[in-house]
mmCIF file of C-alpha atoms in Angstrom:
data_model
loop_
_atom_site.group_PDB
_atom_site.id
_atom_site.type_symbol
_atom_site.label_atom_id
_atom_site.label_comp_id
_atom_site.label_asym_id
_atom_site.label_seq_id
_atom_site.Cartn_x
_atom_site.Cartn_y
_atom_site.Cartn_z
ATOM 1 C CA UNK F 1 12.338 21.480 7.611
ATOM 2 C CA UNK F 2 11.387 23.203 4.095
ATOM 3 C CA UNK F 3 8.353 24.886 3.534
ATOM 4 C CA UNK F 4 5.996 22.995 3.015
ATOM 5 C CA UNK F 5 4.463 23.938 -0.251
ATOM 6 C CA UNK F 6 2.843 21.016 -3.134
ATOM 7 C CA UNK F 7 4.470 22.611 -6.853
ATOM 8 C CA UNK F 8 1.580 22.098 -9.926
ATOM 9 C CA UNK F 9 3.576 20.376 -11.793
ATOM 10 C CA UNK F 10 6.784 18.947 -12.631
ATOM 11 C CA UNK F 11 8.793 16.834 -15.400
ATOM 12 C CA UNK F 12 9.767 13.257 -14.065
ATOM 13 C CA UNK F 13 12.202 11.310 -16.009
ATOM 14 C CA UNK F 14 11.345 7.392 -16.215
ATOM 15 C CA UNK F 15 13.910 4.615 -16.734
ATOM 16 C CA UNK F 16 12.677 1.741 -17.792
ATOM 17 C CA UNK F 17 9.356 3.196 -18.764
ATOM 18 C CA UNK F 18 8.484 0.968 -21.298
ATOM 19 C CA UNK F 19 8.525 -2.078 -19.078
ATOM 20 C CA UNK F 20 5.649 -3.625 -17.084
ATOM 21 C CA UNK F 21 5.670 -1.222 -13.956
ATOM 22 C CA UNK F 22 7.229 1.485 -16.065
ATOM 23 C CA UNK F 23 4.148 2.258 -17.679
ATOM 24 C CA UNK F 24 1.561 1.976 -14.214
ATOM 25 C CA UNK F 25 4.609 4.869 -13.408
ATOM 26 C CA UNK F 26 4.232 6.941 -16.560
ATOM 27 C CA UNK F 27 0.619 6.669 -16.226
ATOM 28 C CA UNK F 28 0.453 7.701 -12.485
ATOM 29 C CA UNK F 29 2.458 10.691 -13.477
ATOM 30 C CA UNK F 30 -0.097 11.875 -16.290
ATOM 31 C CA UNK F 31 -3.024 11.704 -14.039
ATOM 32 C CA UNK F 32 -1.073 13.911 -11.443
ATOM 33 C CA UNK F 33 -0.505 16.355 -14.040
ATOM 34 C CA UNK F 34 3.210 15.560 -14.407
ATOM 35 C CA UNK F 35 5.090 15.458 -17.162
ATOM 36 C CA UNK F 36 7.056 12.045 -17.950
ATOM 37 C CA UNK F 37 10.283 11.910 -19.793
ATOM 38 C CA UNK F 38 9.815 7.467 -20.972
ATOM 39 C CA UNK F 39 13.665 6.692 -21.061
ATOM 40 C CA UNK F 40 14.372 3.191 -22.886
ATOM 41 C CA UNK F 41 17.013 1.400 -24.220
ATOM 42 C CA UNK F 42 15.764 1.649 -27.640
ATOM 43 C CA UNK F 43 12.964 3.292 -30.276
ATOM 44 C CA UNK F 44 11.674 -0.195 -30.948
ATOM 45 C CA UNK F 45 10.461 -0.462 -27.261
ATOM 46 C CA UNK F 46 9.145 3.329 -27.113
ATOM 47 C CA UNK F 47 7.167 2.965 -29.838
ATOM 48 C CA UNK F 48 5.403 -0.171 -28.944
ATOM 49 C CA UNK F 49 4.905 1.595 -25.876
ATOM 50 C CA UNK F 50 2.768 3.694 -27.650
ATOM 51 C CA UNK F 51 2.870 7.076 -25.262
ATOM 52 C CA UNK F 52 2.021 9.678 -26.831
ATOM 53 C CA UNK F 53 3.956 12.784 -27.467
ATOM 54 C CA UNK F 54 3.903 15.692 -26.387
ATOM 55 C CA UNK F 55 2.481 14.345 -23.387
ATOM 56 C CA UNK F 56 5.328 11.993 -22.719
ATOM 57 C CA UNK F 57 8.647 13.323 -23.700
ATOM 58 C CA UNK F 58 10.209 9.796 -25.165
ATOM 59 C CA UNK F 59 14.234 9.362 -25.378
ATOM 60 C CA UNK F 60 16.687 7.006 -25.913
ATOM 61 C CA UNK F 61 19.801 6.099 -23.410
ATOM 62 C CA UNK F 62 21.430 3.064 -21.654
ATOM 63 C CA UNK F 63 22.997 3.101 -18.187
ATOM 64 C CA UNK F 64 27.033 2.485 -19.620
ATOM 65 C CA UNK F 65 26.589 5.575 -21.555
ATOM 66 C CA UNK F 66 26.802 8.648 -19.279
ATOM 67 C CA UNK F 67 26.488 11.010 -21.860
ATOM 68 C CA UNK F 68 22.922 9.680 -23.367
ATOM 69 C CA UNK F 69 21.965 10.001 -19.423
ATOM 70 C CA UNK F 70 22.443 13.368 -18.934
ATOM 71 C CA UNK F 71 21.273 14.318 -22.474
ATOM 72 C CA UNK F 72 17.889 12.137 -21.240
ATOM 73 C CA UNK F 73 17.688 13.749 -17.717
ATOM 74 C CA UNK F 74 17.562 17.332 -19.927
ATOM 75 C CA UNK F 75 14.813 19.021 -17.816
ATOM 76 C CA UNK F 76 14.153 16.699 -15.374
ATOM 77 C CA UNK F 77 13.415 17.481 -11.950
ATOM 78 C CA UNK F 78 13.419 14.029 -10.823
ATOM 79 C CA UNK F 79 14.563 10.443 -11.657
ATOM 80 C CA UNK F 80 12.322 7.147 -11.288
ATOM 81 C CA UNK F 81 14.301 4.234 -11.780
ATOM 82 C CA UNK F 82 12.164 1.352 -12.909
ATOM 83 C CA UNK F 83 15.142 -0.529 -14.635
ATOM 84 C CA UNK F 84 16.212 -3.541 -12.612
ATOM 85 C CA UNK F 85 17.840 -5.567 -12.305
ATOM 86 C CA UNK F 86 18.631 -2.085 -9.593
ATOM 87 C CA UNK F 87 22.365 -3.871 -8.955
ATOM 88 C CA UNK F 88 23.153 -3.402 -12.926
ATOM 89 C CA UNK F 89 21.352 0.196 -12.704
ATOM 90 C CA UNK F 90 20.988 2.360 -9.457
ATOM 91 C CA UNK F 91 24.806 3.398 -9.326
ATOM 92 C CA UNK F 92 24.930 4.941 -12.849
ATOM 93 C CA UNK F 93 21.667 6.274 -12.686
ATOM 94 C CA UNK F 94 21.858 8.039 -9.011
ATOM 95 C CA UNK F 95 25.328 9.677 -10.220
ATOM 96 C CA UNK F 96 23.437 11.239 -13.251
ATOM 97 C CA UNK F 97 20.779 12.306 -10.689
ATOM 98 C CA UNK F 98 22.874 14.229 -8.478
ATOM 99 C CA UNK F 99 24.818 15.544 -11.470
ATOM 100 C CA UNK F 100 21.579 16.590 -12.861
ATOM 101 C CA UNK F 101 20.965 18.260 -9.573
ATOM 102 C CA UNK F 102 17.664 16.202 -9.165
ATOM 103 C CA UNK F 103 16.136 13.432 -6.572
ATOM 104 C CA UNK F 104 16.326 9.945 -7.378
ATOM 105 C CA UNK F 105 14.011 7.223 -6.595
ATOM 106 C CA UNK F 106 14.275 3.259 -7.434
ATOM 107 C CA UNK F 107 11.582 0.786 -6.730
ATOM 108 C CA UNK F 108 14.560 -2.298 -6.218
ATOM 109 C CA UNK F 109 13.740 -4.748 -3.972
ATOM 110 C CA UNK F 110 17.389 -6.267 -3.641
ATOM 111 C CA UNK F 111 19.107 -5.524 -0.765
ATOM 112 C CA UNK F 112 22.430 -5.010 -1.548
ATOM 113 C CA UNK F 113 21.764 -2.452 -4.654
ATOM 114 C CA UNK F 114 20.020 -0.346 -1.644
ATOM 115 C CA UNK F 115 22.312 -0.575 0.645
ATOM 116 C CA UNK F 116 25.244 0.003 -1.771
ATOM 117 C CA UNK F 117 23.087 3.544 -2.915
ATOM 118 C CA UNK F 118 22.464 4.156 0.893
ATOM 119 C CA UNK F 119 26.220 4.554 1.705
ATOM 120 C CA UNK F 120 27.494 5.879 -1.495
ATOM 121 C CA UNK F 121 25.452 8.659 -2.350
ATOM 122 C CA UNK F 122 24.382 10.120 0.812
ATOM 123 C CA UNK F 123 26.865 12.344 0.910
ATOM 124 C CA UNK F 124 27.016 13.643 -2.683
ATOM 125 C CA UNK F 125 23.030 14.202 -2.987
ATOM 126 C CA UNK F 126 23.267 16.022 0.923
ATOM 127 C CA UNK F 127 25.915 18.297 -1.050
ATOM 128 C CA UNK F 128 23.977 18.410 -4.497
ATOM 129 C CA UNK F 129 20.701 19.346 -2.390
ATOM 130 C CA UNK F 130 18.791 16.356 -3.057
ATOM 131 C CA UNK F 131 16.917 13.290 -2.028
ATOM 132 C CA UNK F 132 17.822 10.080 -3.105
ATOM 133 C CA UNK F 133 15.537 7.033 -1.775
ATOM 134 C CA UNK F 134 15.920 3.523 -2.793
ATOM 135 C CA UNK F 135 13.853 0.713 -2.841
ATOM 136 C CA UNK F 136 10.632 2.857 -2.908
ATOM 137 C CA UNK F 137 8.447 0.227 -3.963
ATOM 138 C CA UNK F 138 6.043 -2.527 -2.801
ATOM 139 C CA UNK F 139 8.881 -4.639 -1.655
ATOM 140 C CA UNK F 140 10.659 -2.352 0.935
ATOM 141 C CA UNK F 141 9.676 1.735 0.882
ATOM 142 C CA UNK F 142 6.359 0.683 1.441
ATOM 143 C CA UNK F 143 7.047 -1.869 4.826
ATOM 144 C CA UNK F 144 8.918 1.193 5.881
ATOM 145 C CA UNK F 145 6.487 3.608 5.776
ATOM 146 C CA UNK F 146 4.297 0.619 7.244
ATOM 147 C CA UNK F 147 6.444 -0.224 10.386
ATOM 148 C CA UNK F 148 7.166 3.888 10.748
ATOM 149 C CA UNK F 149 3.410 4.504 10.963
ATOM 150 C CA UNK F 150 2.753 1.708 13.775
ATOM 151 C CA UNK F 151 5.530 2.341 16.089
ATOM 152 C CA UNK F 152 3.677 5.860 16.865
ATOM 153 C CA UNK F 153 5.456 7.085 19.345
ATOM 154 C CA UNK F 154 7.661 4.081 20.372
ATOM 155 C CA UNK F 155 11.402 5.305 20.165
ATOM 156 C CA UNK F 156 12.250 1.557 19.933
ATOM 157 C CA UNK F 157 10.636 -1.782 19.818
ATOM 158 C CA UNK F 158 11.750 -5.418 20.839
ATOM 159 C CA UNK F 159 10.690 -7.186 17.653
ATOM 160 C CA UNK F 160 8.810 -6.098 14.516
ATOM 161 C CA UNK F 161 7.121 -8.723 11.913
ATOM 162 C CA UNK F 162 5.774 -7.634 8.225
ATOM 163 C CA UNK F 163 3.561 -10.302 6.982
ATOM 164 C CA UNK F 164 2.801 -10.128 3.068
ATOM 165 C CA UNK F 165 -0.339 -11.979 2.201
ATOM 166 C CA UNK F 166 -0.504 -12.250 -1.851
ATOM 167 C CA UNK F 167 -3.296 -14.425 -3.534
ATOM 168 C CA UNK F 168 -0.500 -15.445 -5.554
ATOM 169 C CA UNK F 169 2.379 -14.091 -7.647
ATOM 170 C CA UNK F 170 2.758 -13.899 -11.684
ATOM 171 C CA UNK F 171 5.734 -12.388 -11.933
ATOM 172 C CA UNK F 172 7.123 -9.981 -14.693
ATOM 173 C CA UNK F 173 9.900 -10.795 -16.728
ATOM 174 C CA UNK F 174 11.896 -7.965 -14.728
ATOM 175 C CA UNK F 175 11.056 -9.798 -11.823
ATOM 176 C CA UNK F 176 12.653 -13.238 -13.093
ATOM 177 C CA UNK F 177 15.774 -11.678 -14.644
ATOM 178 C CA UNK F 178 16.720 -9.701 -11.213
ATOM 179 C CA UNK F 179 16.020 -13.120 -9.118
ATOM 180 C CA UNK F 180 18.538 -14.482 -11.094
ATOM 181 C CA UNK F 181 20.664 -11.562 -10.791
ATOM 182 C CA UNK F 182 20.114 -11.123 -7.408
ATOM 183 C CA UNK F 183 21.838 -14.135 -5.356
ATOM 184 C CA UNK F 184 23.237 -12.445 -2.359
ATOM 185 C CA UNK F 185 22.272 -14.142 1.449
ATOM 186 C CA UNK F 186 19.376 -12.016 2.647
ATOM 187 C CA UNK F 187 19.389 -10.042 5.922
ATOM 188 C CA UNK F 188 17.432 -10.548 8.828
ATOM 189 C CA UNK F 189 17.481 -8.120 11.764
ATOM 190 C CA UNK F 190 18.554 -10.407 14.684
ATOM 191 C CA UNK F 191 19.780 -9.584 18.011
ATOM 192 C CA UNK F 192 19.663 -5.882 17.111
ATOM 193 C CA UNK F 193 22.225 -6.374 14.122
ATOM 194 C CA UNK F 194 22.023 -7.066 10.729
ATOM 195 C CA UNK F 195 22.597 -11.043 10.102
ATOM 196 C CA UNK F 196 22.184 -13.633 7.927
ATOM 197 C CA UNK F 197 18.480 -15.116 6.967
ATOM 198 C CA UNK F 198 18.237 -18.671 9.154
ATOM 199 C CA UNK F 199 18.074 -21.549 7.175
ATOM 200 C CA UNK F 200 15.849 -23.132 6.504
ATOM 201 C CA UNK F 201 13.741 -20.025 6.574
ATOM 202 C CA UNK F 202 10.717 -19.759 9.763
ATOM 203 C CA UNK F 203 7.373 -20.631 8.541
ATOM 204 C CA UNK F 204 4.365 -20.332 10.247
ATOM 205 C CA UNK F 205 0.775 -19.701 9.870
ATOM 206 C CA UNK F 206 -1.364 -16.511 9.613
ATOM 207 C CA UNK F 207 -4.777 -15.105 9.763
ATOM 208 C CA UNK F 208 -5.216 -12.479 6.901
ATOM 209 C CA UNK F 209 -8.798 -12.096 6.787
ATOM 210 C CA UNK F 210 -11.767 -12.417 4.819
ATOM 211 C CA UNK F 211 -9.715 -11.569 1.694
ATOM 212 C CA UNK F 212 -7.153 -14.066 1.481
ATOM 213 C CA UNK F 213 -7.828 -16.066 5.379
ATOM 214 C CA UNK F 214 -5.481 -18.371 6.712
ATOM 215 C CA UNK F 215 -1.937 -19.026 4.897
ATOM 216 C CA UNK F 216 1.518 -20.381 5.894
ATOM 217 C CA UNK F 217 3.881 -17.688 5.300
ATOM 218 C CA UNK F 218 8.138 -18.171 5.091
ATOM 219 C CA UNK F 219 10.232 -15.914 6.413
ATOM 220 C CA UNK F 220 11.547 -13.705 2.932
ATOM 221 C CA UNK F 221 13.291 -10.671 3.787
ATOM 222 C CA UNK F 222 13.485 -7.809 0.828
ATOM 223 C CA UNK F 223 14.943 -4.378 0.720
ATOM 224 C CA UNK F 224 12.724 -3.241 3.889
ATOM 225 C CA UNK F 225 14.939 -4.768 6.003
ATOM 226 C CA UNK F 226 17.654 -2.419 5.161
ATOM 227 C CA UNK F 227 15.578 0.500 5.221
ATOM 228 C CA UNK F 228 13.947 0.163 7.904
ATOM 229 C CA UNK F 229 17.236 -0.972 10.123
ATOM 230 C CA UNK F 230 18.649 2.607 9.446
ATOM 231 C CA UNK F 231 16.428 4.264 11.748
ATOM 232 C CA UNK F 232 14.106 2.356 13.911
ATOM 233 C CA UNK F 233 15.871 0.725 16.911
ATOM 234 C CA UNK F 234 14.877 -2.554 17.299
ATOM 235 C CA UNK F 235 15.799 -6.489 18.639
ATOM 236 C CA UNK F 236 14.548 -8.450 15.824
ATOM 237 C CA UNK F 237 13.034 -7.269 12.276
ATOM 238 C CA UNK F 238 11.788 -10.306 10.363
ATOM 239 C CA UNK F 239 9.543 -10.190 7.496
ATOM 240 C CA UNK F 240 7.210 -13.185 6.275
ATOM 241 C CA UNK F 241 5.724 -13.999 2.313
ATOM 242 C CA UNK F 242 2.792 -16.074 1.794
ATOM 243 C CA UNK F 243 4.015 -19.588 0.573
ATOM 244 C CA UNK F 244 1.854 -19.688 -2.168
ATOM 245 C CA UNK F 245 3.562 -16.969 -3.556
ATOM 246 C CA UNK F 246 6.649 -18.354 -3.075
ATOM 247 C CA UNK F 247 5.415 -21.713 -4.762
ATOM 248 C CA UNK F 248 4.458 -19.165 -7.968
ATOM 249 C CA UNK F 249 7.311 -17.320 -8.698
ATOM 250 C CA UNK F 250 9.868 -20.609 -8.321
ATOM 251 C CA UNK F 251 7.627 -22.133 -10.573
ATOM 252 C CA UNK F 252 8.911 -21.236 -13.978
ATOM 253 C CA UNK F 253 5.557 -22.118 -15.700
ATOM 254 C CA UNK F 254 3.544 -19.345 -13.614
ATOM 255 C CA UNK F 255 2.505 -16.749 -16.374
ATOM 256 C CA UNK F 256 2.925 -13.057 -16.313
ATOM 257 C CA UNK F 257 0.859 -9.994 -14.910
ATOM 258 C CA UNK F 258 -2.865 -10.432 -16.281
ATOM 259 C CA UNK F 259 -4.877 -7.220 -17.189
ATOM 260 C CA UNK F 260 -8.066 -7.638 -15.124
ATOM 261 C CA UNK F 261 -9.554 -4.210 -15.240
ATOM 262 C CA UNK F 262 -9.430 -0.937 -17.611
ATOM 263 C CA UNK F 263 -6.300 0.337 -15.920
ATOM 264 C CA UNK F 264 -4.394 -2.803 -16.492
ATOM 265 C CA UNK F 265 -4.210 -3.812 -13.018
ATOM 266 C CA UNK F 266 -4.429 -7.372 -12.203
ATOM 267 C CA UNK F 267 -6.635 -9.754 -10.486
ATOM 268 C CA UNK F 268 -3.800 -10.021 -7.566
ATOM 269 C CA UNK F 269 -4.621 -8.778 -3.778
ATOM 270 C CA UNK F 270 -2.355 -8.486 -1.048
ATOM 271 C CA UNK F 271 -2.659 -7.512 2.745
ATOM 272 C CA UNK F 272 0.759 -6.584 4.428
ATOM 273 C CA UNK F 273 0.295 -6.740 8.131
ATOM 274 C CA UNK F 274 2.765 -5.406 10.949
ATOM 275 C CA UNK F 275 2.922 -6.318 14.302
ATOM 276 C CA UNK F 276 5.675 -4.228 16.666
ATOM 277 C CA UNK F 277 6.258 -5.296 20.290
ATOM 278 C CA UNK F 278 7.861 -3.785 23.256
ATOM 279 C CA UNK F 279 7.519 -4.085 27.008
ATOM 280 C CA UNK F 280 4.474 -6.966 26.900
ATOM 281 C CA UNK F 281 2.763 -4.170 25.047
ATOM 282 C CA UNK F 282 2.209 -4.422 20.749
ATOM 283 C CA UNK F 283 0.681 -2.222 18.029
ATOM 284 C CA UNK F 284 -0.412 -3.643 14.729
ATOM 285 C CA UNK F 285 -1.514 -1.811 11.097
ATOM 286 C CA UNK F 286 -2.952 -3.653 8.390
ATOM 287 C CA UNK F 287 -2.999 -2.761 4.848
ATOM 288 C CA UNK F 288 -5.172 -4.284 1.491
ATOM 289 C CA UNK F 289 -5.339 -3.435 -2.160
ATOM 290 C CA UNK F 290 -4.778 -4.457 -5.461
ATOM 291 C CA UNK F 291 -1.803 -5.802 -7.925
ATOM 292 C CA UNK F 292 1.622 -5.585 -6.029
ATOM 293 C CA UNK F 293 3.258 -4.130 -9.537
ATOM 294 C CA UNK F 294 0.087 -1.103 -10.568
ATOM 295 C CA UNK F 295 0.361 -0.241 -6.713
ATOM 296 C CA UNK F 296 3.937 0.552 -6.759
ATOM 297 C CA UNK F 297 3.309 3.394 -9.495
ATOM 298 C CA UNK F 298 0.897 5.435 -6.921
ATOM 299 C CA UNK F 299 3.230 4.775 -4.569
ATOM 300 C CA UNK F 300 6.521 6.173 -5.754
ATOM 301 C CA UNK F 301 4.293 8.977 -7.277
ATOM 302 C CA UNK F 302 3.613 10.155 -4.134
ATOM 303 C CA UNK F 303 6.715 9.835 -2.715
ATOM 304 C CA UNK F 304 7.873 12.197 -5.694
ATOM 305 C CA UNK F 305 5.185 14.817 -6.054
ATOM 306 C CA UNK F 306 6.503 15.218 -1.876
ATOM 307 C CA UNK F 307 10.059 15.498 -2.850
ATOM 308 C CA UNK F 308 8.895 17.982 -5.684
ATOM 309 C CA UNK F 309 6.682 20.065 -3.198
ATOM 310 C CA UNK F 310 9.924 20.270 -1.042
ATOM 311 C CA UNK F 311 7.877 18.592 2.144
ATOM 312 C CA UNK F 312 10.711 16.616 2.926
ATOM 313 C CA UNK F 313 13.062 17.200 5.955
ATOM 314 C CA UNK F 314 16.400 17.185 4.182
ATOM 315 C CA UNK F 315 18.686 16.012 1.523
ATOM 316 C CA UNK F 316 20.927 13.075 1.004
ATOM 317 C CA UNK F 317 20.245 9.249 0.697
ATOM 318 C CA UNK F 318 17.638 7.719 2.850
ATOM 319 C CA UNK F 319 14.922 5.249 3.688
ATOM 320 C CA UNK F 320 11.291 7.295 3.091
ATOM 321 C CA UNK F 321 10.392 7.712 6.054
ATOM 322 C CA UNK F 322 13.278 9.327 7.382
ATOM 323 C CA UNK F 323 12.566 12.339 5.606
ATOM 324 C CA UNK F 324 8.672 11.934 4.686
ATOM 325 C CA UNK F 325 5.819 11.811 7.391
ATOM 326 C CA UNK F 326 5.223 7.993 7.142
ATOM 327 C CA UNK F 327 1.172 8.589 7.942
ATOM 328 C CA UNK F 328 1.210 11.216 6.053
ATOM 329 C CA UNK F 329 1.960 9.671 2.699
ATOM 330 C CA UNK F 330 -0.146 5.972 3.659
ATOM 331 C CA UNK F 331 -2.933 8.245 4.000
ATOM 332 C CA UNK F 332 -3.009 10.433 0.400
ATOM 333 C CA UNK F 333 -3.180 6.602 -0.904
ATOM 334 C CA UNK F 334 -6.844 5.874 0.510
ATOM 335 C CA UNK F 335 -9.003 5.188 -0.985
ATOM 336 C CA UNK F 336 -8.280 4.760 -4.526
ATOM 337 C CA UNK F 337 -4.994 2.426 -3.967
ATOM 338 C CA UNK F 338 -5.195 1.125 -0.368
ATOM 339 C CA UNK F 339 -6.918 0.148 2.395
ATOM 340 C CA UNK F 340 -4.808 1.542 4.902
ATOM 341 C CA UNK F 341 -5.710 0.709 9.135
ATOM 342 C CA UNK F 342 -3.690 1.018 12.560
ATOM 343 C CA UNK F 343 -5.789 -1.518 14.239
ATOM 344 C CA UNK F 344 -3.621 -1.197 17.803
ATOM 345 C CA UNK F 345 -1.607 1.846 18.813
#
């Protein structure tokens, strides 16, 4: 383990900054006193942007030009990929990051972009002295820490359900663009292997609570799955979405993100549940707060103000929580960004 020791400050590099959870990121990063370097694609988009320099460091490069990469990364001591569609993006931009000598974080919730950064860059970041974690977003870092947190002590568990509760879904355009992108059969765990998502997917219904109550939910597996089946031992892994948010985002008519308060956050609330079994015996954690896309940027903030303070058990390419302390990190969220409760352990 590394000392454990939180730096003041940093400079964190931001692809995709001028897009919709780009700028919750940059934001997040100014009010921790860190210095953001907005990356975009071009001066048009920076400038509507409107950050404000010298604050926010604001250059210009695209992921098929190495060279405007590394001249971007220039003093970075880490790399927050916002850019998705992550399959189009994460392999160019976590080979500049290990060049560069610094970690690398995506928020992609596609499975195969974070498995394919899993297995090719562990070993070069583990060499370059490191930390590369994909998928460190809503969809998948944060079911990870989730599941991590409830299984306690349990060195295994029998079967493990997420359960993502939305009041509904406006999606960005980022969003649409990578669904389209992203068409590869989804993984379940089943069995204790990795294996296709049934179809048609399991549906059934679920108590939430006061906030959003009873919904039917569909089995919809994201990059969690893959995460999560790197290090916890377990039969079956299966994780559920609220069908109403299903029934927004395939509807192409459902309108973007709505500003609902000062910080831009929207109206949106969501309660991820987990429930982990073994032996007759189960644990369960529950988790509420606000806007799926503004609670990403705390999120991977925190992940990277840990990497920066060195308070992570060692380098190379992994799931969170394999390196972080799972707790730990849920916890420094409260209260300002969630609601965070192990209701059974």
């Amino acid at each position: 383990m590394t000392e454990n020791v939180m730096v003041a400050a940093g400079t964190v590099a931001v692809l995709g900054a001028t897009g919709h959870t780009g700028r919750f990121v940059v934001a997040e990063l100014l009010r921790r006193g860190l210095r953001p370097i907005a990356i975009a694609r071009s001066a048009e988009a920076l400038a509507a942007a409107n950050f404000h320099e010298p604050e926010v460091l604001c250059r210009l490069a695209t992921v098929d030009d190495e060279g405007s990469l590394m001249r971007a990364l220039a003093g970075a001591d880490a790399l927050i990929n916002c850019a998705g569609p992550f399959l189009d993006t994460a392999d160019a931009l976590a080979a500049a990051a290990v060049k560069s000598g610094i970690h690398y974080v995506d928020v992609s919730a596609e499975q195969p972009s974070v498995r394919s950064t899993l297995e090719k860059f562990n070993e070069p970041a583990r060499e370059a002295g490191v930390a590369i974690i994909p998928g460190m977003g809503f969809y998948g870092g944060f079911a990870d820490l989730l599941v991590t947190a409830t299984l306690g002590d349990w060195a295994s568990a029998d079967a493990i359900d997420i359960l993502i509760g939305l009041d509904s879904w406006h999606p960005t355009r980022g969003t649409r663009v990578t669904g389209e992108r992203n068409k590869a059969t989804r993984m379940v765990v089943s069995e204790g292997r990795l294996s296709p998502l049934g179809l048609p997917p399991a549906q059934k219904h679920w108590e939430f609570g006061y906030e959003l109550g009873s919904q039917i939910v569909s089995e919809m597996p994201f990059s969690e799955i893959v995460l999560i089946s790197r290090h916890v031992k377990t039969t079956e892994l299966h994780t559920y979405l609220s069908a109403v948010a299903l029934s927004d985002i395939r509807d192409e008519a459902t309108p973007a993100p709505k500003a609902a308060d000062p910080t831009g956050r929207s109206a949106q609330q969501f309660v991820v549940e987990v429930v982990a079994r073994r032996e007759g015996a189960s644990r369960r954690t529950v988790a509420r707060g606000q806007d799926i896309y503004a609670f990403t940027a705390p999120l991977v903030c925190e992940v990277i103000e840990r990497l920066l303070g060195r308070q992570f058990s060692h380098a190379g390419a992994h799931a969170p929580s394999e390196i972080l302390n799972a707790e730990e990190v849920l916890i420094a969220l409260q209260p300002d960004h969630l609601a965070f409760e192990i209701a059974a352990r």
